[in-house]
Short mmCIF file of C-alpha atoms and ligand atoms in Angstrom, two decimals:
data_model
loop_
_atom_site.label_atom_id
_atom_site.label_comp_id
_atom_site.label_asym_id
_atom_site.label_seq_id
_atom_site.Cartn_x
_atom_site.Cartn_y
_atom_site.Cartn_z
CA MET A 7 94.03 -26.50 97.68
CA PRO A 8 97.66 -26.20 98.74
CA GLU A 9 100.59 -26.67 96.34
CA PRO A 10 100.19 -30.21 94.95
CA ARG A 11 102.28 -32.72 96.89
CA ILE A 12 102.30 -35.25 94.10
CA THR A 13 104.29 -35.11 90.89
CA VAL A 14 102.72 -36.12 87.60
CA PRO A 15 105.26 -37.20 84.95
CA LEU A 16 104.91 -35.54 81.55
CA ASP A 17 104.27 -38.86 79.81
CA ASP A 18 101.19 -39.48 81.96
CA ILE A 19 99.50 -36.26 80.84
CA ASP A 20 96.96 -36.29 78.02
CA LEU A 21 94.56 -33.37 78.11
CA SER A 22 92.43 -34.94 75.37
CA LEU A 23 91.51 -37.96 77.49
CA PRO A 24 88.17 -37.66 79.32
CA GLU A 25 89.84 -39.34 82.32
CA PHE A 26 92.17 -36.39 82.72
CA TRP A 27 89.13 -34.33 83.70
CA LEU A 28 88.00 -36.94 86.22
CA ALA A 29 91.24 -37.13 88.17
CA GLY A 30 91.18 -35.09 91.35
CA ARG A 31 91.99 -31.38 91.59
CA GLU A 32 95.40 -32.04 93.11
CA TRP A 33 96.35 -34.32 90.25
CA ARG A 34 95.15 -31.77 87.73
CA ASP A 35 97.08 -28.94 89.37
CA ALA A 36 100.19 -31.12 89.51
CA ALA A 37 99.83 -32.03 85.82
CA PHE A 38 99.54 -28.38 84.81
CA ARG A 39 102.63 -27.60 86.91
CA THR A 40 104.58 -30.29 85.04
CA LEU A 41 103.41 -28.86 81.71
CA ARG A 42 104.34 -25.28 82.66
CA GLU A 43 107.78 -26.40 83.79
CA GLN A 44 108.63 -28.96 81.12
CA ALA A 45 106.45 -28.45 78.05
CA PRO A 46 104.63 -25.10 78.17
CA VAL A 47 103.70 -25.28 74.48
CA ARG A 48 102.97 -28.94 73.93
CA PHE A 49 101.37 -30.64 70.98
CA THR A 50 98.32 -32.64 72.03
CA GLU A 51 96.56 -35.09 69.79
CA GLU A 52 92.80 -35.03 69.44
CA ARG A 53 90.88 -38.18 70.28
CA VAL A 54 88.09 -39.91 68.44
CA LEU A 55 84.90 -38.84 70.15
CA GLU A 56 82.20 -41.38 70.85
CA ASP A 57 80.00 -39.70 68.33
CA SER A 58 81.72 -40.57 65.08
CA ARG A 59 80.18 -37.66 63.19
CA ILE A 60 82.80 -35.44 64.81
CA GLN A 61 86.11 -36.51 63.35
CA PRO A 62 89.13 -35.79 65.48
CA GLY A 63 91.11 -32.85 64.17
CA PRO A 64 94.85 -32.67 63.63
CA GLY A 65 95.64 -31.80 67.26
CA TYR A 66 96.42 -28.58 69.08
CA TRP A 67 99.12 -26.78 70.97
CA SER A 68 98.40 -26.71 74.70
CA LEU A 69 99.44 -23.45 76.32
CA THR A 70 99.93 -23.51 80.05
CA ARG A 71 102.04 -20.45 80.86
CA TYR A 72 100.43 -17.15 81.73
CA GLU A 73 102.64 -15.17 79.38
CA ASP A 74 101.81 -17.22 76.26
CA ILE A 75 98.08 -17.16 77.01
CA TRP A 76 98.17 -13.41 77.53
CA HIS A 77 100.01 -12.94 74.22
CA VAL A 78 97.59 -15.12 72.25
CA SER A 79 94.49 -13.53 73.75
CA ARG A 80 95.67 -10.01 72.96
CA ASN A 81 96.79 -10.62 69.38
CA PRO A 82 93.59 -11.51 67.53
CA GLN A 83 95.12 -10.79 64.10
CA LEU A 84 97.65 -13.54 64.73
CA PHE A 85 95.36 -15.88 66.66
CA CYS A 86 91.78 -15.77 65.44
CA SER A 87 88.49 -17.02 66.90
CA GLY A 88 86.55 -17.41 63.65
CA LYS A 89 87.60 -21.03 63.19
CA GLY A 90 86.18 -22.00 66.56
CA SER A 91 86.81 -21.37 70.23
CA ASN A 92 86.56 -24.97 71.45
CA ILE A 93 88.88 -27.78 70.48
CA GLY A 94 86.78 -29.77 67.99
CA ASP A 95 86.28 -28.34 64.51
CA MET A 96 82.81 -27.49 63.33
CA PRO A 97 81.64 -25.75 60.16
CA VAL A 98 81.68 -21.95 60.45
CA GLU A 99 77.87 -21.72 60.32
CA ILE A 100 77.52 -24.12 63.26
CA ASN A 101 80.18 -22.22 65.18
CA GLU A 102 78.35 -18.96 64.71
CA PHE A 103 74.98 -20.51 65.41
CA PHE A 104 76.18 -21.92 68.74
CA GLY A 105 78.83 -19.49 69.78
CA SER A 106 77.69 -16.24 68.24
CA MET A 107 80.38 -13.59 68.62
CA ILE A 108 82.71 -15.73 70.67
CA ASN A 109 83.44 -17.55 67.39
CA MET A 110 83.86 -14.43 65.26
CA ASP A 111 86.63 -12.01 64.33
CA ASP A 112 86.52 -8.36 63.41
CA PRO A 113 84.81 -6.71 61.65
CA LYS A 114 81.89 -9.09 62.31
CA HIS A 115 82.73 -9.45 65.98
CA PHE A 116 83.15 -5.72 66.48
CA ARG A 117 79.79 -4.94 64.90
CA LEU A 118 77.93 -7.51 66.98
CA ARG A 119 79.71 -6.67 70.21
CA SER A 120 79.02 -2.95 69.71
CA ILE A 121 75.30 -3.66 69.43
CA VAL A 122 74.90 -6.11 72.29
CA SER A 123 77.16 -4.05 74.57
CA LYS A 124 74.27 -1.59 74.74
CA GLY A 125 72.61 -4.11 77.01
CA PHE A 126 75.64 -4.25 79.32
CA THR A 127 76.46 -0.61 79.95
CA PRO A 128 77.09 0.28 83.60
CA LYS A 129 73.62 1.89 83.51
CA GLU A 130 71.92 -1.34 82.44
CA VAL A 131 73.92 -3.43 84.91
CA ALA A 132 73.19 -0.95 87.72
CA LYS A 133 69.48 -1.32 86.98
CA VAL A 134 69.65 -4.97 87.93
CA GLU A 135 71.60 -4.32 91.13
CA GLU A 136 68.42 -3.96 93.14
CA TYR A 137 67.02 -7.07 91.62
CA VAL A 138 70.20 -9.04 92.39
CA LYS A 139 69.83 -8.01 96.04
CA THR A 140 66.16 -8.92 96.16
CA LYS A 141 66.86 -12.27 94.58
CA ALA A 142 69.75 -13.09 96.93
CA THR A 143 67.53 -12.17 99.89
CA SER A 144 64.70 -14.36 98.69
CA ILE A 145 67.07 -17.29 98.14
CA VAL A 146 68.16 -17.09 101.79
CA ASP A 147 64.54 -16.56 102.97
CA ASP A 148 63.68 -19.75 101.13
CA LEU A 149 66.54 -21.67 102.71
CA LEU A 150 65.47 -20.68 106.20
CA GLU A 151 61.92 -21.69 105.53
CA ARG A 152 62.46 -24.92 103.62
CA PHE A 153 65.44 -26.33 105.48
CA PRO A 154 64.78 -25.85 109.20
CA ASP A 155 67.53 -28.34 110.07
CA GLY A 156 70.02 -25.90 108.55
CA SER A 157 71.45 -27.98 105.71
CA CYS A 158 70.85 -28.40 101.98
CA ASP A 159 72.56 -28.80 98.64
CA PHE A 160 74.39 -25.53 98.02
CA VAL A 161 74.47 -25.72 94.23
CA THR A 162 70.79 -26.46 93.69
CA GLU A 163 69.47 -24.11 96.35
CA VAL A 164 71.91 -21.18 96.34
CA ALA A 165 74.51 -21.00 93.58
CA ALA A 166 72.41 -22.07 90.61
CA PRO A 167 69.19 -20.06 91.03
CA LEU A 168 70.83 -16.65 91.37
CA PRO A 169 72.54 -16.21 87.98
CA LEU A 170 69.68 -17.92 86.19
CA LYS A 171 67.09 -15.61 87.65
CA ILE A 172 69.21 -12.54 87.00
CA ILE A 173 69.87 -13.29 83.36
CA CYS A 174 66.23 -14.22 82.79
CA GLU A 175 65.10 -11.01 84.48
CA MET A 176 67.51 -8.92 82.42
CA MET A 177 66.37 -10.53 79.18
CA GLY A 178 62.69 -10.23 80.08
CA ILE A 179 62.03 -13.99 80.27
CA PRO A 180 58.90 -14.86 82.26
CA GLU A 181 59.54 -16.69 85.54
CA ALA A 182 57.47 -19.66 84.40
CA ASP A 183 60.00 -20.32 81.59
CA GLU A 184 63.07 -20.32 83.84
CA PRO A 185 63.13 -24.10 84.50
CA GLN A 186 63.08 -24.75 80.76
CA ILE A 187 65.98 -22.35 80.16
CA PHE A 188 67.91 -23.99 82.99
CA ALA A 189 67.33 -27.47 81.53
CA TRP A 190 68.54 -26.36 78.08
CA THR A 191 71.77 -24.88 79.46
CA ASN A 192 72.45 -28.04 81.47
CA THR A 193 72.02 -30.16 78.36
CA ILE A 194 74.31 -27.96 76.30
CA LEU A 195 77.14 -27.79 78.83
CA GLY A 196 76.81 -31.32 80.20
CA ILE A 197 78.01 -32.94 77.00
CA GLY A 198 81.21 -34.43 78.44
CA ASP A 199 79.71 -35.72 81.67
CA PRO A 200 78.38 -39.30 81.78
CA GLU A 201 75.75 -38.36 84.38
CA TYR A 202 74.00 -36.05 81.94
CA GLY A 203 74.84 -38.36 79.04
CA THR A 204 74.05 -35.65 76.50
CA THR A 205 74.29 -36.92 72.93
CA LEU A 206 75.14 -34.65 70.04
CA ASP A 207 71.52 -34.88 68.85
CA GLU A 208 70.20 -33.79 72.24
CA LEU A 209 72.65 -30.92 72.29
CA MET A 210 71.58 -29.75 68.84
CA MET A 211 67.93 -30.10 69.80
CA ALA A 212 68.35 -28.06 72.99
CA ALA A 213 70.23 -25.34 71.10
CA LEU A 214 67.62 -25.23 68.37
CA GLN A 215 64.74 -24.97 70.81
CA MET A 216 66.50 -22.23 72.70
CA PHE A 217 67.22 -20.43 69.43
CA GLN A 218 63.56 -20.55 68.42
CA TYR A 219 62.49 -19.38 71.85
CA ALA A 220 64.86 -16.42 71.57
CA GLN A 221 63.80 -15.51 68.07
CA GLN A 222 60.22 -15.22 69.27
CA LEU A 223 61.30 -13.15 72.24
CA GLY A 224 63.33 -10.85 69.96
CA GLU A 225 60.45 -10.43 67.51
CA ASP A 226 58.08 -9.67 70.34
CA ARG A 227 60.34 -6.96 71.80
CA LEU A 228 60.91 -5.46 68.38
CA ALA A 229 57.18 -4.94 68.13
CA ASN A 230 56.48 -4.25 71.82
CA PRO A 231 59.61 -2.87 73.55
CA LYS A 232 59.76 -3.34 77.31
CA ASP A 233 62.22 -2.41 80.04
CA ASP A 234 64.66 -5.26 79.41
CA ILE A 235 67.94 -5.74 77.56
CA THR A 236 66.29 -7.79 74.84
CA SER A 237 64.43 -4.59 73.88
CA VAL A 238 67.60 -2.50 74.22
CA MET A 239 69.50 -4.87 71.93
CA MET A 240 66.74 -5.32 69.38
CA HIS A 241 66.34 -1.56 69.01
CA ALA A 242 70.02 -0.58 69.17
CA VAL A 243 71.35 0.97 65.97
CA VAL A 244 75.12 1.01 65.43
CA ASP A 245 76.42 2.54 62.19
CA GLY A 246 72.93 2.25 60.77
CA GLU A 247 72.74 -1.48 61.52
CA ARG A 248 70.51 -3.49 63.77
CA LEU A 249 70.60 -6.99 65.18
CA THR A 250 68.65 -9.53 63.15
CA THR A 251 66.44 -11.95 65.08
CA GLN A 252 68.76 -14.80 63.96
CA GLU A 253 71.76 -12.99 65.39
CA PHE A 254 69.83 -12.35 68.55
CA GLY A 255 68.89 -16.05 68.75
CA SER A 256 72.52 -17.15 68.63
CA PHE A 257 73.64 -14.43 70.99
CA PHE A 258 70.93 -15.51 73.41
CA ILE A 259 72.32 -19.06 73.51
CA LEU A 260 75.79 -17.71 74.25
CA LEU A 261 74.51 -15.31 76.88
CA VAL A 262 72.29 -17.69 78.76
CA VAL A 263 74.90 -20.43 78.81
CA ALA A 264 77.80 -18.06 79.60
CA GLY A 265 75.84 -16.20 82.23
CA ASN A 266 74.54 -19.21 84.13
CA GLU A 267 77.09 -21.93 84.33
CA THR A 268 80.08 -19.75 85.05
CA THR A 269 78.76 -17.60 87.86
CA ARG A 270 77.10 -20.46 89.67
CA ASN A 271 80.35 -22.40 89.69
CA ALA A 272 82.30 -19.40 90.92
CA ILE A 273 79.88 -19.10 93.86
CA SER A 274 80.12 -22.82 94.69
CA HIS A 275 83.91 -22.91 94.48
CA GLY A 276 83.92 -19.75 96.58
CA LEU A 277 82.07 -21.41 99.45
CA LYS A 278 84.38 -24.41 99.22
CA ALA A 279 87.48 -22.19 99.37
CA LEU A 280 86.11 -20.24 102.34
CA THR A 281 85.32 -23.52 104.11
CA ASP A 282 88.78 -24.94 103.51
CA ASP A 283 90.48 -21.75 104.63
CA PRO A 284 88.76 -20.39 107.75
CA ASP A 285 91.44 -17.71 108.19
CA GLN A 286 90.61 -16.19 104.83
CA ARG A 287 86.95 -16.41 105.64
CA ALA A 288 87.53 -14.54 108.89
CA ILE A 289 89.50 -11.84 107.09
CA TRP A 290 86.72 -11.24 104.57
CA TRP A 291 83.82 -11.62 107.02
CA ASP A 292 85.46 -9.18 109.48
CA GLU A 293 85.88 -6.42 106.94
CA PHE A 294 83.46 -7.35 104.23
CA ASP A 295 83.24 -4.12 102.23
CA GLY A 296 86.95 -3.45 102.40
CA HIS A 297 87.86 -6.82 100.89
CA THR A 298 84.98 -7.55 98.54
CA ARG A 299 86.60 -6.24 95.37
CA THR A 300 89.70 -8.38 95.78
CA ALA A 301 87.89 -11.37 97.30
CA VAL A 302 85.50 -11.68 94.36
CA ASP A 303 88.28 -11.70 91.78
CA GLU A 304 90.24 -14.13 93.91
CA ILE A 305 87.24 -16.46 93.88
CA VAL A 306 87.17 -16.24 90.09
CA ARG A 307 90.93 -16.91 89.89
CA TRP A 308 90.61 -19.77 92.36
CA ALA A 309 87.63 -21.33 90.61
CA THR A 310 88.56 -20.51 87.01
CA PRO A 311 85.07 -21.62 85.93
CA VAL A 312 85.97 -21.61 82.22
CA ILE A 313 88.79 -24.06 81.59
CA HIS A 314 89.82 -23.28 78.04
CA PHE A 315 89.25 -21.32 74.90
CA ARG A 316 90.93 -21.96 71.61
CA ARG A 317 92.38 -19.75 68.89
CA THR A 318 93.84 -20.60 65.47
CA ALA A 319 97.11 -19.16 64.12
CA THR A 320 96.53 -17.03 61.04
CA GLU A 321 100.21 -17.07 59.97
CA ASP A 322 103.44 -18.83 60.88
CA THR A 323 104.59 -17.62 64.26
CA SER A 324 106.07 -18.94 67.51
CA LEU A 325 105.28 -19.17 71.21
CA SER A 326 107.98 -19.56 73.85
CA GLY A 327 110.34 -20.56 71.06
CA GLN A 328 108.02 -23.24 69.65
CA PRO A 329 107.19 -22.63 65.96
CA ILE A 330 103.44 -22.59 65.29
CA ALA A 331 102.30 -22.96 61.69
CA ALA A 332 99.47 -20.98 60.09
CA GLY A 333 96.21 -22.89 60.59
CA GLU A 334 97.32 -24.69 63.75
CA LYS A 335 95.16 -24.54 66.86
CA VAL A 336 96.32 -23.21 70.20
CA VAL A 337 94.39 -23.88 73.40
CA MET A 338 94.63 -21.54 76.37
CA TRP A 339 94.31 -23.50 79.61
CA TYR A 340 93.17 -20.78 82.00
CA PRO A 341 93.44 -22.80 85.27
CA SER A 342 97.14 -23.22 84.56
CA ALA A 343 97.71 -19.53 83.83
CA ASN A 344 95.89 -18.70 87.07
CA ARG A 345 98.34 -20.87 89.05
CA ASP A 346 101.49 -19.73 87.24
CA PRO A 347 104.11 -18.80 89.87
CA ALA A 348 105.78 -16.53 87.31
CA LYS A 349 102.73 -14.28 87.66
CA PHE A 350 101.28 -14.95 91.11
CA ASP A 351 103.09 -15.12 94.43
CA HIS A 352 102.06 -18.27 96.27
CA PRO A 353 99.58 -19.19 93.53
CA TYR A 354 98.15 -22.12 95.49
CA ASP A 355 97.11 -19.90 98.39
CA PHE A 356 93.56 -18.59 98.41
CA ASP A 357 94.07 -14.98 99.45
CA VAL A 358 91.08 -12.65 99.60
CA ARG A 359 93.40 -9.64 99.66
CA ARG A 360 95.30 -10.55 96.49
CA ASP A 361 95.62 -7.81 93.88
CA PRO A 362 92.85 -8.71 91.43
CA GLY A 363 94.31 -7.14 88.28
CA ALA A 364 96.06 -10.14 86.81
CA GLN A 365 93.75 -13.14 86.98
CA VAL A 366 92.50 -14.56 83.67
CA GLY A 367 89.25 -16.21 84.78
CA PHE A 368 87.29 -13.78 82.59
CA GLY A 369 89.78 -14.20 79.75
CA ALA A 370 93.28 -12.85 79.28
CA GLY A 371 92.24 -9.58 77.65
CA GLY A 372 91.66 -8.68 74.02
CA PRO A 373 88.41 -8.27 72.07
CA HIS A 374 86.57 -11.26 73.55
CA PHE A 375 87.11 -10.38 77.20
CA CYS A 376 84.02 -11.45 79.15
CA LEU A 377 81.14 -9.13 78.41
CA GLY A 378 79.42 -10.08 81.67
CA ALA A 379 82.41 -9.71 84.00
CA ASN A 380 80.98 -6.79 85.93
CA LEU A 381 77.59 -8.37 86.22
CA ALA A 382 79.17 -11.62 87.46
CA ARG A 383 81.28 -9.72 90.00
CA ARG A 384 78.17 -8.03 91.37
CA GLU A 385 76.26 -11.27 91.62
CA ILE A 386 79.07 -13.00 93.50
CA ALA A 387 79.55 -10.03 95.84
CA VAL A 388 75.84 -9.67 96.60
CA MET A 389 75.35 -13.40 97.21
CA PHE A 390 78.24 -13.62 99.65
CA ARG A 391 77.13 -10.45 101.42
CA GLU A 392 73.74 -12.03 101.99
CA LEU A 393 75.27 -15.28 103.24
CA ARG A 394 77.72 -13.54 105.52
CA THR A 395 74.99 -11.33 107.00
CA ARG A 396 72.30 -13.94 107.50
CA LEU A 397 74.05 -17.32 107.59
CA PRO A 398 77.56 -16.40 108.71
CA GLY A 399 78.40 -19.98 109.70
CA ILE A 400 77.53 -21.51 106.32
CA ARG A 401 80.05 -24.11 105.19
CA ALA A 402 80.48 -26.91 102.70
CA THR A 403 80.01 -30.11 104.68
CA GLY A 404 81.22 -32.61 102.11
CA GLU A 405 83.36 -32.86 99.01
CA PRO A 406 81.89 -31.33 95.84
CA ASP A 407 80.64 -33.61 93.13
CA TYR A 408 82.51 -32.22 90.14
CA LEU A 409 81.36 -32.05 86.53
CA GLN A 410 83.53 -34.07 84.16
CA SER A 411 84.36 -31.52 81.52
CA ALA A 412 87.38 -30.01 79.79
CA PHE A 413 85.45 -26.77 79.37
CA ILE A 414 83.58 -25.91 82.55
CA ASN A 415 85.04 -26.34 86.02
CA GLY A 416 81.66 -27.28 87.38
CA ILE A 417 80.32 -28.41 90.72
CA LYS A 418 77.13 -30.41 90.32
CA ARG A 419 76.32 -30.85 94.01
CA MET A 420 77.87 -29.83 97.29
CA PRO A 421 76.26 -30.31 100.72
CA CYS A 422 76.30 -27.31 103.01
CA ALA A 423 75.08 -26.45 106.49
CA TRP A 424 74.70 -23.28 108.54
CA LYS A 425 73.59 -24.77 111.85
CA GLY A 426 75.70 -26.83 114.20
CA VAL A 427 78.87 -26.50 112.13
C1 HEM B 26 82.28 -15.85 86.97
C2 HEM B 26 81.55 -15.75 85.88
C3 HEM B 26 82.09 -15.72 84.48
C4 HEM B 26 83.29 -16.19 83.98
C5 HEM B 26 84.39 -16.91 84.74
C6 HEM B 26 83.30 -15.90 82.56
C7 HEM B 26 84.36 -16.21 81.71
C8 HEM B 26 84.43 -15.83 80.39
C9 HEM B 26 85.56 -16.10 79.53
C10 HEM B 26 86.84 -16.84 79.92
C11 HEM B 26 85.28 -15.58 78.31
C12 HEM B 26 86.18 -15.61 77.06
C13 HEM B 26 87.14 -14.46 77.08
C14 HEM B 26 88.11 -14.45 75.93
O1 HEM B 26 88.05 -15.29 75.02
O2 HEM B 26 88.94 -13.53 75.94
C15 HEM B 26 83.96 -14.99 78.40
C16 HEM B 26 83.31 -14.38 77.34
C17 HEM B 26 82.00 -13.97 77.40
N1 HEM B 26 81.20 -13.91 78.53
FE1 HEM B 26 81.70 -14.48 80.40
N2 HEM B 26 82.13 -15.26 82.23
C18 HEM B 26 81.37 -15.13 83.36
C19 HEM B 26 80.13 -14.54 83.45
C20 HEM B 26 79.43 -14.03 82.41
C21 HEM B 26 78.11 -13.46 82.50
C22 HEM B 26 77.31 -13.26 83.78
C23 HEM B 26 77.75 -13.11 81.22
C24 HEM B 26 76.50 -12.46 80.72
C25 HEM B 26 75.39 -12.39 81.32
C26 HEM B 26 78.85 -13.45 80.35
C27 HEM B 26 78.87 -13.24 78.98
C28 HEM B 26 79.96 -13.44 78.15
C29 HEM B 26 79.96 -13.18 76.73
C30 HEM B 26 78.79 -12.65 75.90
C31 HEM B 26 81.24 -13.50 76.24
C32 HEM B 26 81.75 -13.40 74.81
C33 HEM B 26 82.41 -12.07 74.57
C34 HEM B 26 82.95 -11.91 73.16
O3 HEM B 26 83.16 -12.89 72.44
O4 HEM B 26 83.18 -10.75 72.77
N3 HEM B 26 79.85 -14.00 81.10
N4 HEM B 26 83.48 -15.14 79.68
#
């Protein structure tokens, strides 16, 4: 997407309106540009949600500049996560039940992260490398067999199955249960989108069922350890403490949701970007290994699959000169930070050789930085290697059907073809 050609006046921008997240990508980019330039720390009211059990909160400060988001993310004593990491307020117990450590502060967060990190050491992630390759190969084998005309839906057939299968394999979930896990994650993350029409009750039900499933899995691996990260986590001892099965249940919800929906969207946006910019595709395809490290992070910057996380000020402070009172919410809009010209040269160019250090798609640093970043990078790299090697002509052949959500920059469907394009 080039620099937006339209201008969106400040008064037309309301990030709390569901319609904002329906307007096209160019409109959204233009709106974030207006905010960065004219109101980088802007108070945004919360709206009454359809489900009246969630009362709108007092509003939040929308942060759109890279620098402010970086500052908030790296100062957890000043901007905490324990009061929630999404915009709406929920009781602490619900936050922890759903969000596990993403909704916690130290020392609780540190303890939990230290335990579960044992499942994400380079050694554990390297163990799945082979499996990621095998899975990517079998996805392409399947495409060739099932779609002899050389076209299919990219999301359903390519982008979605890979991360799902990897996370299930890592956790030790039997293949027969994968469709159920997939359906639960769709329900949980589809809450804003009318197509999925998830109600709050359905969301709670899906989370509860997933929680119970995980508890059983955790109990089983406690008794019968296997070669999976569920066993590693259930048996890890940090400072004499272990994970309880309840903690594991909540962490499982976070992990399965975080691991699936993000990576699949990065892969889908990646194909779209490579389709729209054949020069960049040629650069990467011609020297695949040399550019993979930067190309993968550029895909994550470009896609910014996670749209926001929230923090809450713990004391009176200020951001870009705007006073923020203790207890007020601040929302970090990552897509805006990832297009901030103060940080990125030509931010609207997709550039597979861009220095990857700065992008905030995995978070802007600090204690909650994405635990699965290296796993996600490997999955994206391996999938594109397989596509480039076996279906080098693959392209998106139509516009993506986007998810309507203020949280996940999702693509629900996108036609693709590798023959006759
Ligand atoms: C392209 C793919 C992915 C993106 C864009 C992404 C993005 C993010 C973001 C923005 C955060 C919050 C960072 C913060 O608040 O500072 C996060 C946290 C997290 N991510 Fe990811 N993620 C991806 C893949 C994964 C995968 C594959 C897994 C695991 C299998 C994973 C597990 C987690 C966990 C557990 C956290 C919470 C960490 C904490 O609170 O300490 N993510 N991710």
